Coordinates of C-alpha atoms and ligand atoms in Angstrom, one line a residue:
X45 CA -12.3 32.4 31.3
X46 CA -13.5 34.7 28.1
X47 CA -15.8 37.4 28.5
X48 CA -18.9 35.5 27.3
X49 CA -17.4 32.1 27.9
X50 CA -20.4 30.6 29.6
X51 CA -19.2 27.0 31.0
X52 CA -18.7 26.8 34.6
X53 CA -15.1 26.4 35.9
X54 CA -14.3 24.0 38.4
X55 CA -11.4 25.4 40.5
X56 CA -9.2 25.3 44.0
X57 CA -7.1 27.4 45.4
X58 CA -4.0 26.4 47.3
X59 CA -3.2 29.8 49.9
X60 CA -6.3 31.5 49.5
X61 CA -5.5 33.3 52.6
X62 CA -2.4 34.9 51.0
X63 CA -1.5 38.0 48.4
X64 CA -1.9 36.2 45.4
X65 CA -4.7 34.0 46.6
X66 CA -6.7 37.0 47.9
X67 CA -6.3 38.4 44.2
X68 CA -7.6 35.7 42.9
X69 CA -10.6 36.0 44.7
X70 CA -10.9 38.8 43.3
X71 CA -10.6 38.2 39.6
X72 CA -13.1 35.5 40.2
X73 CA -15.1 38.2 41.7
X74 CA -14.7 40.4 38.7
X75 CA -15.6 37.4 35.8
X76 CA -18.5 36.9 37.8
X77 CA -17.9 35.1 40.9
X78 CA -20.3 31.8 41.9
X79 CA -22.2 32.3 38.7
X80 CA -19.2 32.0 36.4
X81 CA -17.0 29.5 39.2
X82 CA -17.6 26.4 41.5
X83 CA -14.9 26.9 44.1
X84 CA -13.7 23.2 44.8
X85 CA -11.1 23.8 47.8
X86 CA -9.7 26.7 49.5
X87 CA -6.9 26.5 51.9
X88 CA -4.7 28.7 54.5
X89 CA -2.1 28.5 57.3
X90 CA -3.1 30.8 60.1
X91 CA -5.7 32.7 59.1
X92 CA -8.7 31.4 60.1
X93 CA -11.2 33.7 60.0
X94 CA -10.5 34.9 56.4
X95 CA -10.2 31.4 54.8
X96 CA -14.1 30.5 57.0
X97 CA -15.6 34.2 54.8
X98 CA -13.6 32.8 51.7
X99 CA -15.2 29.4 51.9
X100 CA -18.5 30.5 52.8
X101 CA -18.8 33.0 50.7
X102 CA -17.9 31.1 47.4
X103 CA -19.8 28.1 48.3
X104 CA -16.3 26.2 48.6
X105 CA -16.9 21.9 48.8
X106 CA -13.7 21.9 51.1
X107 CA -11.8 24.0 53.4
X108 CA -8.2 23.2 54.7
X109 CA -6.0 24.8 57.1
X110 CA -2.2 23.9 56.8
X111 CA -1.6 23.5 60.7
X112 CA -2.8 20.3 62.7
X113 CA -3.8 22.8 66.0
X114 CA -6.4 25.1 63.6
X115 CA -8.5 22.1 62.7
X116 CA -11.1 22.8 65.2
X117 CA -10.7 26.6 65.3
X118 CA -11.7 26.4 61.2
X119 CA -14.4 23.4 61.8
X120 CA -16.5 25.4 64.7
X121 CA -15.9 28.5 62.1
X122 CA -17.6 26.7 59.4
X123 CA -20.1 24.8 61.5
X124 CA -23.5 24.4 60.0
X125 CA -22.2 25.3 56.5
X126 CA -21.9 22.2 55.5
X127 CA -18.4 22.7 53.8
X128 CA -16.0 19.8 54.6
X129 CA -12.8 20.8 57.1
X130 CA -9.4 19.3 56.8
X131 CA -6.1 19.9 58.2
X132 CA -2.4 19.8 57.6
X133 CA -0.2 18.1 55.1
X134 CA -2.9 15.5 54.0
X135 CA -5.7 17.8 54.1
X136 CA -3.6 20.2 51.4
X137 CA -3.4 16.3 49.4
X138 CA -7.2 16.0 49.7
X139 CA -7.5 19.8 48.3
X140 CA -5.3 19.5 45.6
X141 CA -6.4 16.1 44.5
X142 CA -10.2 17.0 44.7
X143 CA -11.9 17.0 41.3
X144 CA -11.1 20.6 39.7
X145 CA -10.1 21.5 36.6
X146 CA -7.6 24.4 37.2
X147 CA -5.9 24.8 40.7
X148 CA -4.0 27.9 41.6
X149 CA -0.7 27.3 43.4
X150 CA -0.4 29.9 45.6
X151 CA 1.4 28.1 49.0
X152 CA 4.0 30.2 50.1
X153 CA 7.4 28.2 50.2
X154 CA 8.7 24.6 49.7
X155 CA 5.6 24.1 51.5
X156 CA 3.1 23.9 47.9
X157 CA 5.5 21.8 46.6
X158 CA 3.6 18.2 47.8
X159 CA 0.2 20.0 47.3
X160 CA 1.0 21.3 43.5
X161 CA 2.2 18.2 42.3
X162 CA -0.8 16.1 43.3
X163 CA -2.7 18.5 41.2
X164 CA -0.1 18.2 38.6
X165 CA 0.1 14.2 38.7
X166 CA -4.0 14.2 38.3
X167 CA -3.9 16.4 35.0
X168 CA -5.5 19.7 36.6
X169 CA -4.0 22.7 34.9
X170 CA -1.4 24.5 37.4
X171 CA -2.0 28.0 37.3
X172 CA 1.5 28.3 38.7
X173 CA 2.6 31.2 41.4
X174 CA 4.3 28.8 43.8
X175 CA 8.0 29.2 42.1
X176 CA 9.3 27.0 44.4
X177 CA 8.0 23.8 43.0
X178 CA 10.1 24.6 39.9
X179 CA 13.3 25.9 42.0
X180 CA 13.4 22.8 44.2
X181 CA 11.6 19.8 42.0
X182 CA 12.4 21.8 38.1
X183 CA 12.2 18.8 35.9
X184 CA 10.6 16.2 37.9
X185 CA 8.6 18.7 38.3
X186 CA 7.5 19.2 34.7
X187 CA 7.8 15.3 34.1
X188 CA 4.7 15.4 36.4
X189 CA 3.0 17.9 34.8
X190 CA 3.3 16.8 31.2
X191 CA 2.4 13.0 32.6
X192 CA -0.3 14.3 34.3
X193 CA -1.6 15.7 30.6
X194 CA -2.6 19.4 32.4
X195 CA -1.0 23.0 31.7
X196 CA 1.6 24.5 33.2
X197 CA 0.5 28.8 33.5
X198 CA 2.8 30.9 34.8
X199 CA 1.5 33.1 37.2
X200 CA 5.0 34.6 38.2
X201 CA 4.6 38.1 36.4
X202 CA 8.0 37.9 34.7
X203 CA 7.2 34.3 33.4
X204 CA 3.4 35.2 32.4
X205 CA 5.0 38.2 30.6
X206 CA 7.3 35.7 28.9
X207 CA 4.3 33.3 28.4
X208 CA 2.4 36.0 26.8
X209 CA 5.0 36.9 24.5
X210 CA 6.8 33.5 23.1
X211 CA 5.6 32.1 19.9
X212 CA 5.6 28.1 20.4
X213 CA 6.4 27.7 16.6
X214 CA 9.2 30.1 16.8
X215 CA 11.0 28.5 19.8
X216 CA 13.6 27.8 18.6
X217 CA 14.7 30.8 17.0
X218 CA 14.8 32.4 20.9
X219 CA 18.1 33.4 21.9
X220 CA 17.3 35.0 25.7
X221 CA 14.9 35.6 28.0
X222 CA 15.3 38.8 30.1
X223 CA 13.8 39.1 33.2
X224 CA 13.3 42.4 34.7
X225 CA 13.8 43.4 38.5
X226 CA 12.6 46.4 40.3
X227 CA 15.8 46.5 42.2
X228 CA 13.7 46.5 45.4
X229 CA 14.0 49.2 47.9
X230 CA 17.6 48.9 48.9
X231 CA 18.7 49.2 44.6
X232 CA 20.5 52.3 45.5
X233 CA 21.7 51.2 49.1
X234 CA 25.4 50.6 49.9
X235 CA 26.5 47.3 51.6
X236 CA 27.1 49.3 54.8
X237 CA 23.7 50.8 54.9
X238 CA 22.4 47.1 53.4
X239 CA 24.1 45.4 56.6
X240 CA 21.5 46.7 59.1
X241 CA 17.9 46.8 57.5
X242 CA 15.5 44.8 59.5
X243 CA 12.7 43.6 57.9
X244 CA 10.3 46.1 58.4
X245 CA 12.3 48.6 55.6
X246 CA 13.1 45.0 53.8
X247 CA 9.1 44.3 53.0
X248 CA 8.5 47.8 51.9
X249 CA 8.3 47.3 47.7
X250 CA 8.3 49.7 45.7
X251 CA 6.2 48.7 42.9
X252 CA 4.4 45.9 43.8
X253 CA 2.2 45.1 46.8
X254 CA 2.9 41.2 47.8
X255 CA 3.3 38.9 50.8
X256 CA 5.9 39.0 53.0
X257 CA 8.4 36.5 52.3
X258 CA 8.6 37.4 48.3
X259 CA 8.6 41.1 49.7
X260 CA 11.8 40.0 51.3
X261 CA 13.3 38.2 48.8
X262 CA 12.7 40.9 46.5
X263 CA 14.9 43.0 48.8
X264 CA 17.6 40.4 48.6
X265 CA 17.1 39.5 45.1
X266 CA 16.7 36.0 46.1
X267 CA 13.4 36.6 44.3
X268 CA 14.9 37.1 40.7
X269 CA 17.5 34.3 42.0
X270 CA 14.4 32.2 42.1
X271 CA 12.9 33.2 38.9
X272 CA 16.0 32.2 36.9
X273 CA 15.6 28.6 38.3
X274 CA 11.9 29.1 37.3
X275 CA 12.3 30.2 33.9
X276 CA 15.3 27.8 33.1
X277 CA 12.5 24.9 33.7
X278 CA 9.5 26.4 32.3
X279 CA 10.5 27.2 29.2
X280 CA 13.5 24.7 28.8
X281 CA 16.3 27.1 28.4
X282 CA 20.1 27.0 29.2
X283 CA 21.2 29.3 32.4
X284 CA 23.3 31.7 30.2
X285 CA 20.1 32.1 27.7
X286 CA 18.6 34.0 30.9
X287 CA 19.4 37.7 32.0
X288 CA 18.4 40.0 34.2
X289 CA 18.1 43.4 34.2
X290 CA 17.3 46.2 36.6
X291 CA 14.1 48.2 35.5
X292 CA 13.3 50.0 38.6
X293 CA 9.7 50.9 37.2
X294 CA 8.4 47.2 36.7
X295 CA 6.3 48.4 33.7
X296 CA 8.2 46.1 31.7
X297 CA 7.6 42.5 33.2
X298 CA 10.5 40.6 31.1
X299 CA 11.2 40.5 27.6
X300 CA 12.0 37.3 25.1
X301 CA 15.0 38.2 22.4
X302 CA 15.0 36.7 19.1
X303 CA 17.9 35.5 16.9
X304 CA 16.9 38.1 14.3
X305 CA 17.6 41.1 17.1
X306 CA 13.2 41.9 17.6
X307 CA 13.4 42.0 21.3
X308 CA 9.4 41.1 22.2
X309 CA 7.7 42.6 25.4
X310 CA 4.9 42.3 27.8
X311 CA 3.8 45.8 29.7
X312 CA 1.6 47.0 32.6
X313 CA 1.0 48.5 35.6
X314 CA 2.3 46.7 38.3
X315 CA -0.9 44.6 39.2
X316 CA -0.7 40.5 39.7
X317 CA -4.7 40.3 38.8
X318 CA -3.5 40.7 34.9
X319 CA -1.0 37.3 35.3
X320 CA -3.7 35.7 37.0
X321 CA -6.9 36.7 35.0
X322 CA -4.5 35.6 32.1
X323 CA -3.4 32.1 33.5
X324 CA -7.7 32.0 34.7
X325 CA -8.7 32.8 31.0
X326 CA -6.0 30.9 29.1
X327 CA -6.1 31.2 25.8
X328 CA -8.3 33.6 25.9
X329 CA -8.2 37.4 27.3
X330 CA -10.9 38.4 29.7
X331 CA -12.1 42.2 31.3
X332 CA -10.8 43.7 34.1
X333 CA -10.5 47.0 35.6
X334 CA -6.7 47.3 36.6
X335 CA -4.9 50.9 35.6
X336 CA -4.0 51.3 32.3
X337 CA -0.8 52.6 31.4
X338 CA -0.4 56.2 30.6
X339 CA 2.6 56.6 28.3
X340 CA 2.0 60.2 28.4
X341 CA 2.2 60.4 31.9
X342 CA 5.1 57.6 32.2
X343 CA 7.8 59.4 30.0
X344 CA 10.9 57.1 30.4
X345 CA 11.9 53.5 31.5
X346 CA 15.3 53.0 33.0
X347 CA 17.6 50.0 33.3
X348 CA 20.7 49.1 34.7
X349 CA 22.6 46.2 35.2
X350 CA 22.1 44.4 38.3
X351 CA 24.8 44.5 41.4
X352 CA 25.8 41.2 42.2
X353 CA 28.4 42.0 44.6
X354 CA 25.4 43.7 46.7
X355 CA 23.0 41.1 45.6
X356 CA 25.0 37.7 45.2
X357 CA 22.0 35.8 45.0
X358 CA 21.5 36.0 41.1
X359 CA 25.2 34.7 41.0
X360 CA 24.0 31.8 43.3
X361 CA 21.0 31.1 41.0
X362 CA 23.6 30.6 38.3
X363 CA 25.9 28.5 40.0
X364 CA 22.5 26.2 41.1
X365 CA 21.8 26.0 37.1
X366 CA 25.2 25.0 36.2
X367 CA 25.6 22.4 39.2
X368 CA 22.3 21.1 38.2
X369 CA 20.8 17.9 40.5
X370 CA 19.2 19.2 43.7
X371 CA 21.2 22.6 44.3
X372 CA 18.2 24.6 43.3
X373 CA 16.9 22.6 46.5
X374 CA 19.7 23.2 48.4
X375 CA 19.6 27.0 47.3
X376 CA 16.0 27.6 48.1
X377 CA 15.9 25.2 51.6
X378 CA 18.9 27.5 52.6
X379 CA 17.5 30.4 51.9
X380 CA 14.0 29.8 53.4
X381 CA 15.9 29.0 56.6
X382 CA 17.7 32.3 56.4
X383 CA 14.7 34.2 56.1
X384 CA 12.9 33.1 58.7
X385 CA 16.2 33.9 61.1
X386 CA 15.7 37.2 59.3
X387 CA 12.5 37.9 59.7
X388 CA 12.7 36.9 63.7
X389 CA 16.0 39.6 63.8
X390 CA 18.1 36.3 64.6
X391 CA 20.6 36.9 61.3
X392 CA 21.4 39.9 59.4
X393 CA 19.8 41.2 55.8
X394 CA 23.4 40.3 54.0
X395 CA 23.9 37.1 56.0
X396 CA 21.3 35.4 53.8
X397 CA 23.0 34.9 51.2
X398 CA 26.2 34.2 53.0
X399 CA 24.7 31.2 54.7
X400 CA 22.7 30.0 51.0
X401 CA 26.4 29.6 49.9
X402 CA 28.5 28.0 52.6
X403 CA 25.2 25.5 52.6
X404 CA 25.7 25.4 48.8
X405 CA 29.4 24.6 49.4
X406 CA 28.7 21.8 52.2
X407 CA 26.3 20.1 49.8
X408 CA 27.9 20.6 46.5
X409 CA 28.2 16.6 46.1
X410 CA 24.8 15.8 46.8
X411 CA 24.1 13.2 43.5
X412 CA 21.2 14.1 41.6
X413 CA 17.5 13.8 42.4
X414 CA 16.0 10.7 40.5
X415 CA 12.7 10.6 42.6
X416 CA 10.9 13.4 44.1
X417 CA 12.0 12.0 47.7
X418 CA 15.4 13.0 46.6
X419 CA 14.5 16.1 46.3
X420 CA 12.5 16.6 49.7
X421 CA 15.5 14.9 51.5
X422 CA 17.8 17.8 50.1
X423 CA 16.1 20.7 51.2
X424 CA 15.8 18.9 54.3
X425 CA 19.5 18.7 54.5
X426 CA 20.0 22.5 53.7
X427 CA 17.6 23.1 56.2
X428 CA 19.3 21.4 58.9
X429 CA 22.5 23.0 58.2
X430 CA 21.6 26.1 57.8
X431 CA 20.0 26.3 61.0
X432 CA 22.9 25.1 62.5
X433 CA 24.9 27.8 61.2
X434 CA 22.2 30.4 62.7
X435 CA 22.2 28.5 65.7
Ligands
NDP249 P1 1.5 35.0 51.3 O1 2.5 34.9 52.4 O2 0.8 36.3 51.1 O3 0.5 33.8 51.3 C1 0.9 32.5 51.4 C2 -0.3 31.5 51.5 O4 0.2 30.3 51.9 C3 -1.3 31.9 52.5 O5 -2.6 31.4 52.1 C4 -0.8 31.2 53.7 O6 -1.9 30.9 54.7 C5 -0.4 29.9 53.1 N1 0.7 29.2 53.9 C6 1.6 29.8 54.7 N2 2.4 28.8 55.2 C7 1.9 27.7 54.8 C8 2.3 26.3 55.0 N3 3.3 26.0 55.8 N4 1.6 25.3 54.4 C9 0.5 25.6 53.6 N5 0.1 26.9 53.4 C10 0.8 27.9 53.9 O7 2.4 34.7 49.9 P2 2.2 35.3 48.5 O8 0.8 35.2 48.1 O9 2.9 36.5 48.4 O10 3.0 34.2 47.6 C11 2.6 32.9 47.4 C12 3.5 32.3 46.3 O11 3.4 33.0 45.1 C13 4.9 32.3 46.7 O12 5.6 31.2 46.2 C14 5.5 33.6 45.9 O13 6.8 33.5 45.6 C15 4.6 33.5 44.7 N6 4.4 34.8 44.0 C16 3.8 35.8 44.7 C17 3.6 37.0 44.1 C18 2.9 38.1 44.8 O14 2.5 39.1 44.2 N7 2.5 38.0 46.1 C19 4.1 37.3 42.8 C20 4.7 36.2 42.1 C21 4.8 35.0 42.8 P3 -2.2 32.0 55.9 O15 -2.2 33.4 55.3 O16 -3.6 31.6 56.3 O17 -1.3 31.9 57.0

């Protein structure tokens, strides 16, 4: 919403609870909060007591928690507020189909996927952090959306940074896309030292301050492998229009090359309120108080090309694109198997990616997804046989 934009916005957040849904609160804090915003639905996972302050606070019509056993702990939390409780998978529908304008994906996992698309199907505008929906579902996914007659914004800092910078009437005159990476803190690691991390050192960014899981992935680069599918389907490119480069500052958040050689850029300080105040305000630009970048102070911007012997996952997010079908399904069920094993201590850091691609290799034949139950039942497979390779 613009600075002196004075309509009120209906909106819902899908994974309040979480690191981008937390910062959305606060943008909507910052353009003004219940004056400016009527907060439709609000939903979590575990954490109870901050989704009850979220709700009550902004007045919310509907509060959901994701899990089936919280339903009563988030219902006597809420008692006497008179804000509607739901729980699990159809208590996210009910969220997401509720009537609001713009809903902000922000489910962690495979798990927005259901959630998202309901919004998507009923024409809400997607401000879009949940990269799985387009890694798993990519363009069924964006049949929905453009059915539906909403937006797709990218919330994904690389993709809003991409969003920001590509002209729509000079499409097709782009050539690449370049997504940057931080590196992560194991960039200048060896595979021996990379072999026993544990998650603890694996969460630790050094840039930007997320939730766990991406934290993780960003470690592994399974993040960036992610963000390839992403960008292939949000802005309709082939997989070798899309590189990635290792800009261990993040100041540069990705970068759109032209056929003429102009290179076009979107900058910052590493702060996710700008993507999402930018996706909130869409067209427009709206105020907020995020650190501004001191060139002065910056001095220089390195890059290198990325590793992908130590970080195979980008070469798996290539081989996903080129297979096409359901193998960014397969990739990302896989790999959200492996980090859970991960994150319990049950599988190494490096044996993530060495499980995403002998699932990869089981399931290379799987046809191609013409209904989105196709695509459900194939990360369901990857799931399954992942775990059984953990097991
Ligand atoms: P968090 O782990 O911080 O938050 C995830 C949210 O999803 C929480 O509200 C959590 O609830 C909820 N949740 C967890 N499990 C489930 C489930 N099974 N069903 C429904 N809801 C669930 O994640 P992030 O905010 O870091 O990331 C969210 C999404 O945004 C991811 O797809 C990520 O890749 C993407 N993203 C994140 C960025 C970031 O800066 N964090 C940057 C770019 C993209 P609870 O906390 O109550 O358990």
């Amino acid at each position: 919403m613009a600075s002196g934009d004075s309509t009120k916005r209906r909106l819902t957040i899908l994974g309040s609870t979480g690191s981008i849904g937390t910062n959305t609160l606060d943008v909507i804090d910052r353009l003004g909060g219940r004056d400016r915003f009527e907060v439709v639905a609000l939903t979590g996972n575990g954490n109870i007591p901050l989704l009850a302050e979220q709700a009550r606070r902004l007045g919310a019509e509907l509060a959901v928690t994701a899990d089936d056993n919280l339903y009563q702990d988030l219902k006597s939390a809420l008692a006497g507020s008179g804000i509607a409780v739901a729980a699990g998978r159809s208590g996210l529908i009910e969220a997401a189909e509720r009537d609001a304008g713009w809903v902000m994906a922000a489910i962690v996992g495979n798990a927005g996927l259901a959630p998202t698309l309901a919004a998507a199907r009923r024409g809400a505008d997607i401000a879009l952090a949940n990269k799985e929906c387009l890694v798993s579902a990519g363009s069924l996914f964006i049949e929905a959306v453009k059915k539906g007659g909403g937006r797709l914004l990218p919330v994904d800092s690389e993709h809003n940074a991409i969003f920001q910078v590509l002209k729509n009437d000079q499409r097709h005159a782009v050539e690449r896309i370049i997504l940057t990476a931080s590196g992560g803190p194991f960039r200048t690691k060896s595979l021996d030292e990379m072999r026993h991390v544990t998650a603890e050192t694996a969460r630790a960014h050094p840039n930007w301050s997320m939730g766990l899981k991406i934290s993780i992935d960003s470690a592994s680069m399974f993040n960036k492998a992610l963000e390839m599918i992403e960008a292939r389907h949000l802005f309709g490119l082939r997989p070798e229009q899309i590189e990635v480069i290792v800009h261990p500052q993040s100041v540069i958040h990705s970068m759109v090359g032209y056929s003429d050689g102009s290179v076009l850029a979107q900058l910052g300080c590493p702060d996710m309120r700008t993507a999402i105040g930018y996706a909130l305000s869409y067209p427009n630009r709206c105020d907020l108080p995020v650190e501004r970048l001191d060139f002065a102070k910056l001095s220089r911007l390195d890059f290198e090309a990325p590793d992908e012997v130590r970080f195979p996952a980008l070469r798996l997010a290539r081989r996903a694109m080129q297979s096409g079908g359901v193998q960014g399904a397969v990739l990302n069920g896989a790999k959200e198997t492996a980090l859970e094993a991960f994150i319990k201590g049950r599988v190494g850091f490096l044996a993530m990616a060495e499980i995403v691609e002998k699932v990869m290799d089981e399931l290379a034949d799987l046809p191609a997804a013409a209904t989105m139950d196709d695509v459900f039942a194939a990360d369901e497979k990857a799931r399954k046989m992942a775990a059984g390779m953990i097991e």
